[in-house]
PDB file of C-alpha atoms in Angstrom:
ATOM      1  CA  UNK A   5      77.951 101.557 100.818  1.00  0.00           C
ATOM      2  CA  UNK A   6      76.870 105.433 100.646  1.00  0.00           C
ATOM      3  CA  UNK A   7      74.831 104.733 103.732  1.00  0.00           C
ATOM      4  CA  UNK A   8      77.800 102.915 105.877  1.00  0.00           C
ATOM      5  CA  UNK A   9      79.996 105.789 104.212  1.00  0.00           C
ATOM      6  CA  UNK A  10      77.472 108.910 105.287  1.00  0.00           C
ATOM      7  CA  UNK A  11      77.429 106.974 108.858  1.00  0.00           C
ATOM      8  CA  UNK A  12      80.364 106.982 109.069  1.00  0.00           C
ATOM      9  CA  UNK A  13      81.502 110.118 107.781  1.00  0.00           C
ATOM     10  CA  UNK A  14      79.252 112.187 109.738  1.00  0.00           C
ATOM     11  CA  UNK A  15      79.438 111.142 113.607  1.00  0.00           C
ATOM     12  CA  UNK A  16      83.072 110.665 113.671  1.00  0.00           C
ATOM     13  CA  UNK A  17      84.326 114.178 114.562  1.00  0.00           C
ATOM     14  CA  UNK A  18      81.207 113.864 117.634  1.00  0.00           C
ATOM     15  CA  UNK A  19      82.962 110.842 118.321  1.00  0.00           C
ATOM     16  CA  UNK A  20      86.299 112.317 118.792  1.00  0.00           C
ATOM     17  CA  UNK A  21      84.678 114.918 120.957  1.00  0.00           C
ATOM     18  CA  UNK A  22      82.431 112.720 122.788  1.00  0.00           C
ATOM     19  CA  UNK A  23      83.851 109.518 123.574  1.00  0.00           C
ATOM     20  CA  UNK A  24      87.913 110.174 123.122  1.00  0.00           C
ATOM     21  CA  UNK A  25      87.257 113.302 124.819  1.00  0.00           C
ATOM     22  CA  UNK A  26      89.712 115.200 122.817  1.00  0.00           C
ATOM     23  CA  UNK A  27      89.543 119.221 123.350  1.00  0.00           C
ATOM     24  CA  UNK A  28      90.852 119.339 119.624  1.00  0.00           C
ATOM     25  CA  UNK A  29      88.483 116.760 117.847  1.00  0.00           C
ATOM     26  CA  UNK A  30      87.863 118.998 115.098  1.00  0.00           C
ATOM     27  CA  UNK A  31      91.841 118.859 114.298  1.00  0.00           C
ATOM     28  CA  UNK A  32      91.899 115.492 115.082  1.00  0.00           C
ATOM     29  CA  UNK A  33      89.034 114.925 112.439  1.00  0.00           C
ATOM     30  CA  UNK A  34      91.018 117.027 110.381  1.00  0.00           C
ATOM     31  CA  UNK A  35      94.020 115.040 110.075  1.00  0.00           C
ATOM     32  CA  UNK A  36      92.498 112.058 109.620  1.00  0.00           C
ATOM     33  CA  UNK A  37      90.772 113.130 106.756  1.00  0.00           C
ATOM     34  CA  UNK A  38      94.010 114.574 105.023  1.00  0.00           C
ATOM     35  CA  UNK A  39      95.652 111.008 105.863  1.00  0.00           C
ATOM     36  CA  UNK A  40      92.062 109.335 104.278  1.00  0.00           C
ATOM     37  CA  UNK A  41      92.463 111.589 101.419  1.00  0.00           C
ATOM     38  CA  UNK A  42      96.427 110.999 100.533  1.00  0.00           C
ATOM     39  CA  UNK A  43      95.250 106.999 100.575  1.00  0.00           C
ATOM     40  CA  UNK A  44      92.313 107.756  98.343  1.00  0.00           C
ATOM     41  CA  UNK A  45      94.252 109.981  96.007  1.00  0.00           C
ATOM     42  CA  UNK A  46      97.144 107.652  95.902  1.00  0.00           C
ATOM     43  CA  UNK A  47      94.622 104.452  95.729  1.00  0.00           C
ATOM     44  CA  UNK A  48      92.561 105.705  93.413  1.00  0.00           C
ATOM     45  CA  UNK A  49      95.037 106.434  90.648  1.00  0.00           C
ATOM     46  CA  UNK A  50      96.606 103.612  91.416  1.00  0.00           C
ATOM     47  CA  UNK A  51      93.357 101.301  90.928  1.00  0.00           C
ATOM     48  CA  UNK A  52      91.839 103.116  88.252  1.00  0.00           C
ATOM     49  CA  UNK A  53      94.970 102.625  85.907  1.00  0.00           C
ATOM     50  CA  UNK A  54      95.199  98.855  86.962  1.00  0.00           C
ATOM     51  CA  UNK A  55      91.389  98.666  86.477  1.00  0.00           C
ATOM     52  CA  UNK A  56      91.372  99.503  82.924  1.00  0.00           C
ATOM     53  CA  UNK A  57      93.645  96.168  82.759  1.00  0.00           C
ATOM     54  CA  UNK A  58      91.566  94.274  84.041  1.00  0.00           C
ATOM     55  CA  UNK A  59      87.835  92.963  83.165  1.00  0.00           C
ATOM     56  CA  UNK A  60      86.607  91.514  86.161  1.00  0.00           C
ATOM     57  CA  UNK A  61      86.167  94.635  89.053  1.00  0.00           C
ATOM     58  CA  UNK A  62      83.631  93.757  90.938  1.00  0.00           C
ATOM     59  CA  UNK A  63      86.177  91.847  93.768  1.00  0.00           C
ATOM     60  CA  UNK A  64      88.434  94.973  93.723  1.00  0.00           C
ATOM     61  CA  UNK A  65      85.731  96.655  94.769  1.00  0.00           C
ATOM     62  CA  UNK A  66      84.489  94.476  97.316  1.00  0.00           C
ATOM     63  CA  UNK A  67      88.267  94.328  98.860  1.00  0.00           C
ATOM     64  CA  UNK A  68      88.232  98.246  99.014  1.00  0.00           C
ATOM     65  CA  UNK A  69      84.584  97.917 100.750  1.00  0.00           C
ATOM     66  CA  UNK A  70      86.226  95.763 103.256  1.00  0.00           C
ATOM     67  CA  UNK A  71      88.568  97.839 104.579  1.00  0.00           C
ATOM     68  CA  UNK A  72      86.024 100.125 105.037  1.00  0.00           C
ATOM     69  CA  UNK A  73      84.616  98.379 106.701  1.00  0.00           C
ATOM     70  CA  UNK A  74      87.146  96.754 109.331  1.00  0.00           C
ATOM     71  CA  UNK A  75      88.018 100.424 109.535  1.00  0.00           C
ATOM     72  CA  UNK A  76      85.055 100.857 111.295  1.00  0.00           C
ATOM     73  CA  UNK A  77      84.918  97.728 112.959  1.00  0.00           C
ATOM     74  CA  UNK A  78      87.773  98.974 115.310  1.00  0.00           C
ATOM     75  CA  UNK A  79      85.803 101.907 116.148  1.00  0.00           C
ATOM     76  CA  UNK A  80      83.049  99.264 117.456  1.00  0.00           C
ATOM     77  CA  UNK A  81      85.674  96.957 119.119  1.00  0.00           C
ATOM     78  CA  UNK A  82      87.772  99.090 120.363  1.00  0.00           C
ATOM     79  CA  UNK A  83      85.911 102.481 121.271  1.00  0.00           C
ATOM     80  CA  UNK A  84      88.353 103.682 124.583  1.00  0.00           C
ATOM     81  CA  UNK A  85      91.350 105.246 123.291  1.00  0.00           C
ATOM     82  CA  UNK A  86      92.466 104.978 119.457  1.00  0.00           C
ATOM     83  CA  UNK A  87      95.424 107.501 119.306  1.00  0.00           C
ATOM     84  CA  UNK A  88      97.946 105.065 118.623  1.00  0.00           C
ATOM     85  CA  UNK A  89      95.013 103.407 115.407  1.00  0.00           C
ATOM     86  CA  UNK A  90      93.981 106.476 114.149  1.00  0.00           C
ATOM     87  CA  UNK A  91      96.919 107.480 111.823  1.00  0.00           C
ATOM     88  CA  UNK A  92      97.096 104.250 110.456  1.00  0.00           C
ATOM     89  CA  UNK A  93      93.297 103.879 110.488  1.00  0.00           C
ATOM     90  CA  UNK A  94      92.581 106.875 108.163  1.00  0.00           C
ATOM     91  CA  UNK A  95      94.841 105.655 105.627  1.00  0.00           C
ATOM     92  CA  UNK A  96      93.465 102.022 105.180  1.00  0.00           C
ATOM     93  CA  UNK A  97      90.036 103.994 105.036  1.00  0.00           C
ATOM     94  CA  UNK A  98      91.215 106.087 102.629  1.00  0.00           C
ATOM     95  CA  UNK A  99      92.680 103.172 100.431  1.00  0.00           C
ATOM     96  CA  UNK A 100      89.685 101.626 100.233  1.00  0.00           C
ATOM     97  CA  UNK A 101      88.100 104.852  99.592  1.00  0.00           C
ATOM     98  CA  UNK A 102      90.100 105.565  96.861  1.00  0.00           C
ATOM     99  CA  UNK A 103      89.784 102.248  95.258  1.00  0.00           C
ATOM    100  CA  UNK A 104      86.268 102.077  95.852  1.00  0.00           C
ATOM    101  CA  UNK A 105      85.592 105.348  94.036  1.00  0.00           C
ATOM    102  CA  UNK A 106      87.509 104.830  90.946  1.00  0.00           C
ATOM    103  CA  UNK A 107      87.216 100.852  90.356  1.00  0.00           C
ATOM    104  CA  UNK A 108      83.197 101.495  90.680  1.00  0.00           C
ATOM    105  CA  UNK A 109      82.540 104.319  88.411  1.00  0.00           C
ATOM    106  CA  UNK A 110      84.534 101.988  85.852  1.00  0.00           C
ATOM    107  CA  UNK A 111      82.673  99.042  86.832  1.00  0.00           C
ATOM    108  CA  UNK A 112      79.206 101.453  86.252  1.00  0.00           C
ATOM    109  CA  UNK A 113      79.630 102.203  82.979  1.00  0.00           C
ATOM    110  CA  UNK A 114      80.795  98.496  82.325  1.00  0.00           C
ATOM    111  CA  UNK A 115      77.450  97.433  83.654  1.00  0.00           C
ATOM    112  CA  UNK A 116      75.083  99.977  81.718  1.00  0.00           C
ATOM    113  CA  UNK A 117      72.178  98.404  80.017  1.00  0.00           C
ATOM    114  CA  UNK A 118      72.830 101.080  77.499  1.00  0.00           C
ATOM    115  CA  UNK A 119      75.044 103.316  75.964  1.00  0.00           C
ATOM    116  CA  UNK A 120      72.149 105.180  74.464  1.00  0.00           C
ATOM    117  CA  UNK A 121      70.626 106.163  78.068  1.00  0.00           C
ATOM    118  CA  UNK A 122      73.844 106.566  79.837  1.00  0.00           C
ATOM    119  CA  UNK A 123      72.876 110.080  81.091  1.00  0.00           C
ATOM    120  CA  UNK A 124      69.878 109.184  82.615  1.00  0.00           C
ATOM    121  CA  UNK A 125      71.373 105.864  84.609  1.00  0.00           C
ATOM    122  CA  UNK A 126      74.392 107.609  85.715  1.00  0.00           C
ATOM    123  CA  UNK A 127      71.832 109.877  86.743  1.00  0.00           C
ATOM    124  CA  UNK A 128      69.667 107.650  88.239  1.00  0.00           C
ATOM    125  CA  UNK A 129      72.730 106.056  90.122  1.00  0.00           C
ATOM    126  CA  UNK A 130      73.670 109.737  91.546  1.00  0.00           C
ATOM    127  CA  UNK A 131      70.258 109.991  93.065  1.00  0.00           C
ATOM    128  CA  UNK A 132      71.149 106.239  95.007  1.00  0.00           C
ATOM    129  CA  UNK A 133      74.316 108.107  96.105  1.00  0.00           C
ATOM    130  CA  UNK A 134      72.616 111.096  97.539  1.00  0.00           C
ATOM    131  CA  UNK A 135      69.675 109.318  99.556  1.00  0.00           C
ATOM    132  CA  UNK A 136      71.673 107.985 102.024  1.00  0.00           C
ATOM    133  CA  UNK A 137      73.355 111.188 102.646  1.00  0.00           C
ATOM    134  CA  UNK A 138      69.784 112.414 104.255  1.00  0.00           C
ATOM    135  CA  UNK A 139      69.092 109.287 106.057  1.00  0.00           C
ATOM    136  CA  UNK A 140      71.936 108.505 107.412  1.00  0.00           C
ATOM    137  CA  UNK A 141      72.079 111.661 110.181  1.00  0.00           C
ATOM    138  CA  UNK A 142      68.400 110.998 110.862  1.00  0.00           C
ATOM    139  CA  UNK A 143      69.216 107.063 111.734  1.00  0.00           C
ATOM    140  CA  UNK A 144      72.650 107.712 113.573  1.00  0.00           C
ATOM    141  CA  UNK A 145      71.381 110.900 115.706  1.00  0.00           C
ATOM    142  CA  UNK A 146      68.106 108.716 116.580  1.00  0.00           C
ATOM    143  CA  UNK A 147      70.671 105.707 117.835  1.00  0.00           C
ATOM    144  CA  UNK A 148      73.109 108.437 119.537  1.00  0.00           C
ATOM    145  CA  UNK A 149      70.334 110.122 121.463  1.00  0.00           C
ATOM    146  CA  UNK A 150      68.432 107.002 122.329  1.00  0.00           C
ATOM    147  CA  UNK A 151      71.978 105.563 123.928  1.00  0.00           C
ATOM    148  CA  UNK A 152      72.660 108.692 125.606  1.00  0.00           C
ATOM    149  CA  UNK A 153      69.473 109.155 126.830  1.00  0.00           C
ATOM    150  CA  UNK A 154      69.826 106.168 129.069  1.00  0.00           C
ATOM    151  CA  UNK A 155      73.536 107.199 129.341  1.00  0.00           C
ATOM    152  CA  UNK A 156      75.351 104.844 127.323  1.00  0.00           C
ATOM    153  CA  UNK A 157      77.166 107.243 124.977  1.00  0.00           C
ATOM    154  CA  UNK A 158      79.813 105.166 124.371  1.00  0.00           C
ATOM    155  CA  UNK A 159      77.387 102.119 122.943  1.00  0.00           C
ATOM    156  CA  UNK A 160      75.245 104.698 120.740  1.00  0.00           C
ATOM    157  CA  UNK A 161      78.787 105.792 118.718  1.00  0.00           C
ATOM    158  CA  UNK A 162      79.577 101.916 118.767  1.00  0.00           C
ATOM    159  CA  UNK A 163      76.088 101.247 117.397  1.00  0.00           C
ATOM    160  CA  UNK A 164      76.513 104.176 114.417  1.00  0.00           C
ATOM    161  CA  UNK A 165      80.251 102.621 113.519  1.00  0.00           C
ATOM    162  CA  UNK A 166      78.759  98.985 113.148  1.00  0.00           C
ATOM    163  CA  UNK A 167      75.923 100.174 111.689  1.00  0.00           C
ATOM    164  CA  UNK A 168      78.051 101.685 109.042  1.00  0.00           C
ATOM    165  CA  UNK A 169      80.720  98.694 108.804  1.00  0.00           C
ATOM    166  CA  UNK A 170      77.480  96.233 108.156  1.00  0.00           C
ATOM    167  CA  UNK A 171      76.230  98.390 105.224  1.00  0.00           C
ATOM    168  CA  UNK A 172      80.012  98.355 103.988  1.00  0.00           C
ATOM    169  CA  UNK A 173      79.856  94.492 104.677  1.00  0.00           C
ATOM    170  CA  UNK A 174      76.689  94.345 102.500  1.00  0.00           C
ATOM    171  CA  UNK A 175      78.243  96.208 100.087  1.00  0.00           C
ATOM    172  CA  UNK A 176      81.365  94.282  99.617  1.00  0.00           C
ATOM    173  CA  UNK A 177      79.285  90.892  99.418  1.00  0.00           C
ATOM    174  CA  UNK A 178      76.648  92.629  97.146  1.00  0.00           C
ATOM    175  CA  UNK A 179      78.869  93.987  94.620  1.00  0.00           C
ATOM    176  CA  UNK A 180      80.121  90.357  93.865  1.00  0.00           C
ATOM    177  CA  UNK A 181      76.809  89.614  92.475  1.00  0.00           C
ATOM    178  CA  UNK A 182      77.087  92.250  89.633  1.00  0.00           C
ATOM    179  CA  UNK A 183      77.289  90.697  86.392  1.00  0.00           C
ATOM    180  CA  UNK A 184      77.659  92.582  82.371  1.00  0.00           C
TER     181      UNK A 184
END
């Protein structure tokens, strides 16, 4: 998930500039990350109070992965001009953000061999999250300048966005596998 995430999260504001061709992508970005923000904030509190009601997590989780993920999906589908999606868009993002975040640090510490060596596999489990924060602008700016080198622009940002929505895919199936 961090690597669809860090995908994602990276090359969106150069996709706003490069392929929607907006003079004001960095507002643009902006926006959509306050409306991705109010969903997670909102989701989040929302899903971590029902969460603590509930013992199985693991398919909350995967349903907030997914809309991650078809989040992204209509960046790959539909790459010309998302105005109209993009409000919308941010906030299912940000739902499933929100959910994600809370629902899977509870669903962490559920699945801890150990109480006793919590520190270091929360720790250990930081350093998963952090990885693919590195990779992920080495493997999308590789894609993007490949595709633009041969002038297809357009196809590199579509290759970065379902890039990112498979590791969100693989992440949603993957996380049903997780067992106490």
């Amino acid at each position: 998930l961090m690597l669809g995430l860090s995908l994602f999260m990276t090359y969106i504001e150069y996709y706003f500039a490069r392929v929607q061709h907006m003079a004001n992508f960095v507002q643009v970005t902006a926006m959509v990350a306050i409306l991705a923000l109010g969903g997670a904030v909102v989701s989040g509190l929302v899903s971590g109070i029902l969460s603590d009601r509930f013992t199985r997590r693991a398919p909350v989780v995967a349903m907030a992965t997914l809309c991650m993920c078809l989040a992204s999906l209509v960046f790959v589908i539909f790459p010309g001009n998302l105005m109209s999606w993009l409000w919308p868009l941010g906030i299912m993002f940000g739902l499933g953000h929100g959910t994600y975040t809370s629902v899977d640090w509870a669903l962490s510490i559920d699945v801890l061999p150990s109480l006793e060596k919590a520190g270091k596999d929360l720790g250990v489990w930081n350093a998963s999250t952090t990885l693919p924060a590195i990779l992920a602008p080495v493997l999308g700016s590789e894609i993007l300048n490949a595709a633009s080198g041969s002038g297809q622009t357009v196809l590199g940002y579509q290759l970065v966005f379902g890039m990112a929505a498979l590791f969100f895919f693989i992440a949603a199936v993957g996380i049903l596998f997780v067992r106490k």
